[in-house]
mmCIF file of C-alpha atoms in Angstrom:
data_model
loop_
_atom_site.group_PDB
_atom_site.id
_atom_site.type_symbol
_atom_site.label_atom_id
_atom_site.label_comp_id
_atom_site.label_asym_id
_atom_site.label_seq_id
_atom_site.Cartn_x
_atom_site.Cartn_y
_atom_site.Cartn_z
ATOM 1 C CA MET A 1 25.401 -16.592 -13.236
ATOM 2 C CA SER A 2 27.062 -15.995 -9.911
ATOM 3 C CA ALA A 3 29.943 -14.564 -11.878
ATOM 4 C CA THR A 4 28.042 -11.954 -13.625
ATOM 5 C CA ASP A 5 26.241 -10.278 -10.564
ATOM 6 C CA GLY A 6 29.395 -9.678 -8.631
ATOM 7 C CA SER A 7 27.833 -6.411 -7.365
ATOM 8 C CA LEU A 8 25.038 -8.222 -5.542
ATOM 9 C CA SER A 9 27.471 -10.744 -3.683
ATOM 10 C CA ALA A 10 29.869 -7.914 -2.980
ATOM 11 C CA TYR A 11 27.476 -6.942 -0.034
ATOM 12 C CA VAL A 12 29.024 -6.916 3.275
ATOM 13 C CA GLU A 13 27.044 -7.444 6.409
ATOM 14 C CA SER A 14 26.665 -4.686 9.020
ATOM 15 C CA THR A 15 26.735 -5.533 12.665
ATOM 16 C CA ILE A 16 24.467 -2.908 13.718
ATOM 17 C CA ILE A 17 21.621 -4.083 11.173
ATOM 18 C CA MET A 18 22.318 -7.738 11.986
ATOM 19 C CA THR A 19 22.046 -7.205 15.621
ATOM 20 C CA THR A 20 18.806 -4.983 15.467
ATOM 21 C CA VAL A 21 17.182 -7.550 13.252
ATOM 22 C CA ARG A 22 18.198 -10.404 15.405
ATOM 23 C CA VAL A 23 16.455 -8.656 18.320
ATOM 24 C CA VAL A 24 13.499 -7.106 16.490
ATOM 25 C CA SER A 25 12.473 -9.780 13.987
ATOM 26 C CA PRO A 26 11.038 -12.449 16.469
ATOM 27 C CA PHE A 27 8.897 -9.871 18.031
ATOM 28 C CA VAL A 28 7.745 -8.723 14.668
ATOM 29 C CA PHE A 29 6.938 -12.239 13.552
ATOM 30 C CA THR A 30 4.924 -12.791 16.712
ATOM 31 C CA PHE A 31 3.127 -9.560 16.262
ATOM 32 C CA GLY A 32 2.033 -10.649 12.852
ATOM 33 C CA LEU A 33 0.605 -13.827 14.216
ATOM 34 C CA PHE A 34 -1.001 -11.922 16.941
ATOM 35 C CA VAL A 35 -2.693 -9.727 14.399
ATOM 36 C CA MET A 36 -3.830 -12.616 12.349
ATOM 37 C CA PHE A 37 -5.412 -14.365 15.186
ATOM 38 C CA HIS A 38 -7.220 -11.290 16.435
ATOM 39 C CA GLY A 39 -8.827 -10.927 13.097
ATOM 40 C CA ALA A 40 -12.004 -12.496 14.353
ATOM 41 C CA GLU A 41 -12.639 -10.325 17.447
ATOM 42 C CA SER A 42 -10.688 -7.105 17.163
ATOM 43 C CA ALA A 43 -8.603 -4.772 14.753
ATOM 44 C CA GLY A 44 -6.473 -7.003 12.698
ATOM 45 C CA GLY A 45 -6.830 -9.738 10.083
ATOM 46 C CA GLY A 46 -5.162 -12.070 7.767
ATOM 47 C CA PHE A 47 -4.013 -9.338 5.309
ATOM 48 C CA GLN A 48 -2.300 -7.148 7.797
ATOM 49 C CA GLY A 49 -0.865 -10.008 9.745
ATOM 50 C CA GLY A 50 0.498 -11.548 6.526
ATOM 51 C CA ALA A 51 2.238 -8.292 5.568
ATOM 52 C CA ILE A 52 3.784 -7.938 8.925
ATOM 53 C CA VAL A 53 5.002 -11.615 8.901
ATOM 54 C CA ALA A 54 6.411 -11.176 5.395
ATOM 55 C CA SER A 55 8.121 -7.840 6.561
ATOM 56 C CA SER A 56 9.922 -9.771 9.288
ATOM 57 C CA ILE A 57 11.331 -12.232 6.533
ATOM 58 C CA ILE A 58 12.283 -9.263 4.251
ATOM 59 C CA MET A 59 14.069 -7.773 7.299
ATOM 60 C CA LEU A 60 16.173 -10.896 7.620
ATOM 61 C CA ALA A 61 16.958 -10.583 3.941
ATOM 62 C CA PHE A 62 18.199 -7.120 4.334
ATOM 63 C CA ALA A 63 20.411 -7.887 7.257
ATOM 64 C CA PHE A 64 21.941 -11.269 6.224
ATOM 65 C CA GLY A 65 21.964 -10.905 2.416
ATOM 66 C CA ILE A 66 19.313 -11.683 -0.098
ATOM 67 C CA GLU A 67 21.176 -14.794 -1.488
ATOM 68 C CA PRO A 68 21.758 -16.590 1.848
ATOM 69 C CA THR A 69 18.023 -15.968 2.553
ATOM 70 C CA ARG A 70 16.911 -17.333 -0.684
ATOM 71 C CA GLU A 71 18.964 -20.368 0.028
ATOM 72 C CA TRP A 72 17.644 -20.751 3.468
ATOM 73 C CA LEU A 73 13.998 -20.074 2.400
ATOM 74 C CA ASP A 74 13.522 -21.942 -0.734
ATOM 75 C CA ASP A 75 11.016 -20.867 -3.355
ATOM 76 C CA SER A 76 9.252 -24.134 -3.190
ATOM 77 C CA VAL A 77 8.578 -23.431 0.568
ATOM 78 C CA ILE A 78 6.845 -20.187 -0.354
ATOM 79 C CA ARG A 79 4.864 -21.751 -3.115
ATOM 80 C CA LEU A 80 3.680 -24.429 -0.553
ATOM 81 C CA LEU A 81 2.785 -21.752 1.802
ATOM 82 C CA VAL A 82 0.517 -19.997 -0.782
ATOM 83 C CA GLY A 83 -0.829 -23.192 -1.759
ATOM 84 C CA VAL A 84 -1.630 -24.342 1.818
ATOM 85 C CA GLY A 85 -3.246 -20.912 2.501
ATOM 86 C CA ALA A 86 -5.487 -21.018 -0.549
ATOM 87 C CA THR A 87 -6.475 -24.552 0.203
ATOM 88 C CA THR A 88 -7.299 -23.854 3.637
ATOM 89 C CA PHE A 89 -9.773 -20.787 2.576
ATOM 90 C CA VAL A 90 -11.316 -22.842 -0.142
ATOM 91 C CA GLY A 91 -11.455 -26.058 1.998
ATOM 92 C CA ILE A 92 -13.287 -24.189 4.820
ATOM 93 C CA GLY A 93 -15.602 -22.479 2.387
ATOM 94 C CA ILE A 94 -16.625 -25.668 0.480
ATOM 95 C CA GLY A 95 -16.698 -27.737 3.598
ATOM 96 C CA ALA A 96 -19.532 -25.605 4.971
ATOM 97 C CA LEU A 97 -21.425 -26.644 1.623
ATOM 98 C CA ALA A 98 -21.043 -30.174 2.710
ATOM 99 C CA PHE A 99 -22.871 -29.632 5.978
ATOM 100 C CA ASP A 100 -25.970 -28.044 4.056
ATOM 101 C CA GLY A 101 -24.772 -24.410 4.520
ATOM 102 C CA ALA A 102 -23.808 -21.668 2.099
ATOM 103 C CA PHE A 103 -20.334 -21.169 0.868
ATOM 104 C CA LEU A 104 -18.273 -19.775 4.057
ATOM 105 C CA GLU A 105 -21.337 -20.330 6.437
ATOM 106 C CA TYR A 106 -19.265 -21.258 9.494
ATOM 107 C CA ALA A 107 -22.369 -21.904 11.654
ATOM 108 C CA ALA A 108 -23.162 -24.798 9.339
ATOM 109 C CA TYR A 109 -20.287 -26.792 11.010
ATOM 110 C CA GLY A 110 -22.297 -27.048 14.373
ATOM 111 C CA ILE A 111 -19.139 -26.786 16.502
ATOM 112 C CA SER A 112 -19.332 -24.512 19.433
ATOM 113 C CA HIS A 113 -17.979 -21.207 18.656
ATOM 114 C CA GLY A 114 -17.633 -22.591 15.029
ATOM 115 C CA VAL A 115 -18.020 -19.134 13.602
ATOM 116 C CA LYS A 116 -15.013 -17.866 15.549
ATOM 117 C CA TYR A 117 -12.814 -20.897 14.715
ATOM 118 C CA GLY A 118 -13.960 -20.755 11.015
ATOM 119 C CA ILE A 119 -12.977 -17.004 10.716
ATOM 120 C CA GLU A 120 -9.479 -17.684 12.573
ATOM 121 C CA LEU A 121 -8.707 -20.438 10.002
ATOM 122 C CA VAL A 122 -9.664 -18.392 6.980
ATOM 123 C CA GLU A 123 -7.572 -15.541 8.335
ATOM 124 C CA LEU A 124 -4.647 -17.763 8.905
ATOM 125 C CA GLY A 125 -5.065 -18.956 5.197
ATOM 126 C CA ILE A 126 -5.214 -15.445 4.053
ATOM 127 C CA GLY A 127 -2.203 -14.600 6.146
ATOM 128 C CA ALA A 128 -0.152 -17.338 4.535
ATOM 129 C CA ILE A 129 -1.175 -16.397 1.137
ATOM 130 C CA VAL A 130 -0.162 -12.768 1.631
ATOM 131 C CA ALA A 131 2.971 -13.486 3.431
ATOM 132 C CA GLY A 132 4.011 -15.833 0.678
ATOM 133 C CA VAL A 133 3.151 -13.660 -2.220
ATOM 134 C CA ILE A 134 4.940 -10.690 -0.531
ATOM 135 C CA VAL A 135 8.123 -12.560 0.163
ATOM 136 C CA SER A 136 8.194 -14.039 -3.283
ATOM 137 C CA LEU A 137 7.558 -10.707 -4.851
ATOM 138 C CA PHE A 138 10.492 -9.263 -2.873
ATOM 139 C CA MET A 139 12.767 -12.175 -3.804
ATOM 140 C CA ASN A 140 11.972 -11.859 -7.606
ATOM 141 C CA LEU A 141 12.444 -8.083 -7.569
ATOM 142 C CA ALA A 142 15.695 -8.476 -5.585
ATOM 143 C CA GLY A 143 16.899 -11.149 -8.014
ATOM 144 C CA GLY A 144 17.288 -8.130 -10.587
ATOM 145 C CA PHE A 145 15.994 -7.575 -14.100
ATOM 146 C CA ASN A 146 18.989 -9.016 -15.993
ATOM 147 C CA HIS A 147 17.076 -11.985 -17.538
ATOM 148 C CA ASP A 148 16.656 -9.899 -20.874
ATOM 149 C CA SER A 149 16.483 -12.947 -23.054
ATOM 150 C CA GLY A 150 12.672 -13.090 -22.836
ATOM 151 C CA GLY A 151 11.430 -16.552 -21.724
ATOM 152 C CA ASP A 152 10.850 -17.092 -18.099
ATOM 153 C CA ASP A 153 12.882 -19.622 -16.305
ATOM 154 C CA ALA A 154 10.492 -21.646 -14.245
ATOM 155 C CA MET B 1 -4.182 21.807 34.888
ATOM 156 C CA THR B 2 -2.226 19.321 36.986
ATOM 157 C CA PRO B 3 1.586 19.224 37.014
ATOM 158 C CA LEU B 4 1.294 15.913 35.227
ATOM 159 C CA GLU B 5 -0.650 17.627 32.439
ATOM 160 C CA TYR B 6 1.929 20.423 32.210
ATOM 161 C CA LEU B 7 4.772 17.735 31.904
ATOM 162 C CA VAL B 8 2.775 15.788 29.185
ATOM 163 C CA VAL B 9 2.226 19.024 27.059
ATOM 164 C CA GLY B 10 5.717 19.894 27.604
ATOM 165 C CA LEU B 11 6.996 16.589 26.337
ATOM 166 C CA VAL B 12 4.627 16.512 23.374
ATOM 167 C CA LEU B 13 5.641 20.186 22.435
ATOM 168 C CA ALA B 14 9.252 19.209 22.753
ATOM 169 C CA GLY B 15 8.600 16.085 20.466
ATOM 170 C CA VAL B 16 6.683 18.279 17.879
ATOM 171 C CA PHE B 17 9.612 20.698 17.839
ATOM 172 C CA PHE B 18 12.128 18.076 17.093
ATOM 173 C CA SER B 19 9.873 16.559 14.535
ATOM 174 C CA PHE B 20 9.771 20.000 12.885
ATOM 175 C CA VAL B 21 13.557 20.157 12.950
ATOM 176 C CA ALA B 22 13.737 16.902 11.321
ATOM 177 C CA VAL B 23 11.338 18.177 8.542
ATOM 178 C CA VAL B 24 13.327 21.454 8.063
ATOM 179 C CA GLY B 25 16.380 19.323 7.720
ATOM 180 C CA ILE B 26 15.123 16.993 5.093
ATOM 181 C CA ILE B 27 13.923 19.827 3.070
ATOM 182 C CA ARG B 28 16.775 22.342 3.478
ATOM 183 C CA LEU B 29 19.969 20.024 3.694
ATOM 184 C CA PRO B 30 21.716 19.322 0.340
ATOM 185 C CA ASP B 31 22.405 15.424 0.096
ATOM 186 C CA LEU B 32 21.357 12.056 1.449
ATOM 187 C CA TYR B 33 23.906 11.777 4.206
ATOM 188 C CA THR B 34 23.083 15.059 5.770
ATOM 189 C CA ARG B 35 19.418 14.562 5.434
ATOM 190 C CA ALA B 36 19.701 11.078 7.120
ATOM 191 C CA HIS B 37 21.727 12.746 9.764
ATOM 192 C CA ALA B 38 18.999 15.367 10.387
ATOM 193 C CA THR B 39 16.116 13.045 10.302
ATOM 194 C CA SER B 40 17.373 9.869 12.157
ATOM 195 C CA LYS B 41 18.264 11.830 15.296
ATOM 196 C CA SER B 42 15.614 14.625 15.533
ATOM 197 C CA ASP B 43 12.851 12.281 14.318
ATOM 198 C CA THR B 44 13.702 9.656 16.762
ATOM 199 C CA LEU B 45 13.869 12.240 19.675
ATOM 200 C CA GLY B 46 10.570 13.750 18.548
ATOM 201 C CA THR B 47 8.848 10.376 18.391
ATOM 202 C CA VAL B 48 10.369 9.275 21.726
ATOM 203 C CA LEU B 49 9.354 12.515 23.524
ATOM 204 C CA SER B 50 5.811 12.488 22.149
ATOM 205 C CA LEU B 51 5.229 8.888 22.988
ATOM 206 C CA GLY B 52 6.788 9.310 26.456
ATOM 207 C CA GLY B 53 4.270 12.095 27.080
ATOM 208 C CA ILE B 54 1.333 9.856 25.836
ATOM 209 C CA ALA B 55 2.627 7.030 28.139
ATOM 210 C CA LEU B 56 2.478 9.413 31.025
ATOM 211 C CA LEU B 57 -0.940 10.486 30.204
ATOM 212 C CA PHE B 58 -2.204 6.943 30.131
ATOM 213 C CA GLY B 59 -0.897 6.313 33.555
ATOM 214 C CA ALA B 60 -0.853 2.836 35.136
ATOM 215 C CA GLU B 61 -2.538 1.035 32.430
ATOM 216 C CA VAL B 62 -2.029 -1.582 29.748
ATOM 217 C CA SER B 63 -2.009 1.150 27.147
ATOM 218 C CA ALA B 64 0.913 2.910 28.789
ATOM 219 C CA VAL B 65 2.995 -0.381 28.619
ATOM 220 C CA LYS B 66 2.013 -0.766 25.083
ATOM 221 C CA THR B 67 3.135 2.812 24.322
ATOM 222 C CA VAL B 68 6.448 2.241 26.083
ATOM 223 C CA LEU B 69 6.937 -0.796 23.926
ATOM 224 C CA LEU B 70 6.234 1.166 20.894
ATOM 225 C CA LEU B 71 8.793 3.764 22.108
ATOM 226 C CA LEU B 72 11.523 1.232 22.702
ATOM 227 C CA PHE B 73 10.729 -0.259 19.111
ATOM 228 C CA MET B 74 11.132 3.296 17.477
ATOM 229 C CA LEU B 75 14.152 4.013 19.595
ATOM 230 C CA ILE B 76 15.803 0.732 18.168
ATOM 231 C CA THR B 77 14.602 0.603 14.661
ATOM 232 C CA ASN B 78 14.583 4.214 13.481
ATOM 233 C CA PRO B 79 18.432 4.847 13.738
ATOM 234 C CA THR B 80 18.925 1.422 12.438
ATOM 235 C CA ALA B 81 16.864 2.186 9.281
ATOM 236 C CA ALA B 82 18.870 5.489 8.700
ATOM 237 C CA HIS B 83 22.071 3.624 9.066
ATOM 238 C CA ALA B 84 20.982 1.004 6.513
ATOM 239 C CA ILE B 85 19.937 3.623 4.111
ATOM 240 C CA ALA B 86 23.251 5.591 4.533
ATOM 241 C CA ARG B 87 25.271 2.364 4.294
ATOM 242 C CA ALA B 88 23.412 1.235 1.180
ATOM 243 C CA ALA B 89 24.116 4.731 -0.447
ATOM 244 C CA HIS B 90 27.788 4.411 0.488
ATOM 245 C CA ASP B 91 27.890 0.994 -1.021
ATOM 246 C CA GLN B 92 26.470 2.378 -4.142
ATOM 247 C CA GLY B 93 29.241 5.079 -4.341
ATOM 248 C CA ILE B 94 27.307 8.146 -3.718
ATOM 249 C CA GLU B 95 29.743 10.845 -2.730
ATOM 250 C CA PRO B 96 29.089 13.060 0.436
ATOM 251 C CA TRP B 97 28.210 16.634 -0.397
ATOM 252 C CA THR B 98 31.083 19.028 0.280
ATOM 253 C CA ALA B 99 31.408 22.778 0.428
ATOM 254 C CA SER B 100 32.964 22.682 -3.055
ATOM 255 C CA ASP B 101 29.605 21.558 -4.478
ATOM 256 C CA GLU B 102 27.831 24.643 -3.521
ATOM 257 C CA GLU B 103 28.778 26.757 -6.448
ATOM 258 C CA GLY B 104 27.995 23.925 -8.750
ATOM 259 C CA ASP B 105 24.283 23.694 -7.845
#
């Protein structure tokens, strides 16, 4: 496998891109979390924040090479992220049913500011799903389409 | 109009001019490298000038700080993106346009 795609591994890192990404990506990541946490009270939300977080990881992949990033951020981690996000969303929603509320009725929890915390947690769950899906889509696309033998290798 | 407003209008007009130069460059120039050359510099300068004018208009407020941060972000990332595109094109073996290509097209 590694012998056939020599054109991918021939990628040489650029100092300019690496330095810029090193400076910029922490801010982008933080801004993504900021957007996620602000979903309840101002402009923002899980989807946008998740997209920004994913873009910071895709930037790392551009700067340091896609294969090193794939080794650093294993596919199972991304799957776990998506699973935890979906579980958070469904858990918050179903949990309200246990407190005699409707699905996603945050007020049923009876905590002070329960609506706000409920929305925040759901936004974080959505953000985790979106970030995970975007990163895994990018990684799969970057892997190339040379698996022309048909069956998918899970 | 106050002198500050004249300055703001001047900065924004200069920004619009350089953005226009970038658009002319991306339409008129022949290949990827020359287009990246035109857009990266002119577009960055146009954006920075416009955002500088807006930051002046906000005055001493949080919005001005946010605008300046956005300005710095554009100033760092825009040339880097152009560099990454031109570099990727060079890695893919795209030949730069030369004067001898002119009669071919």
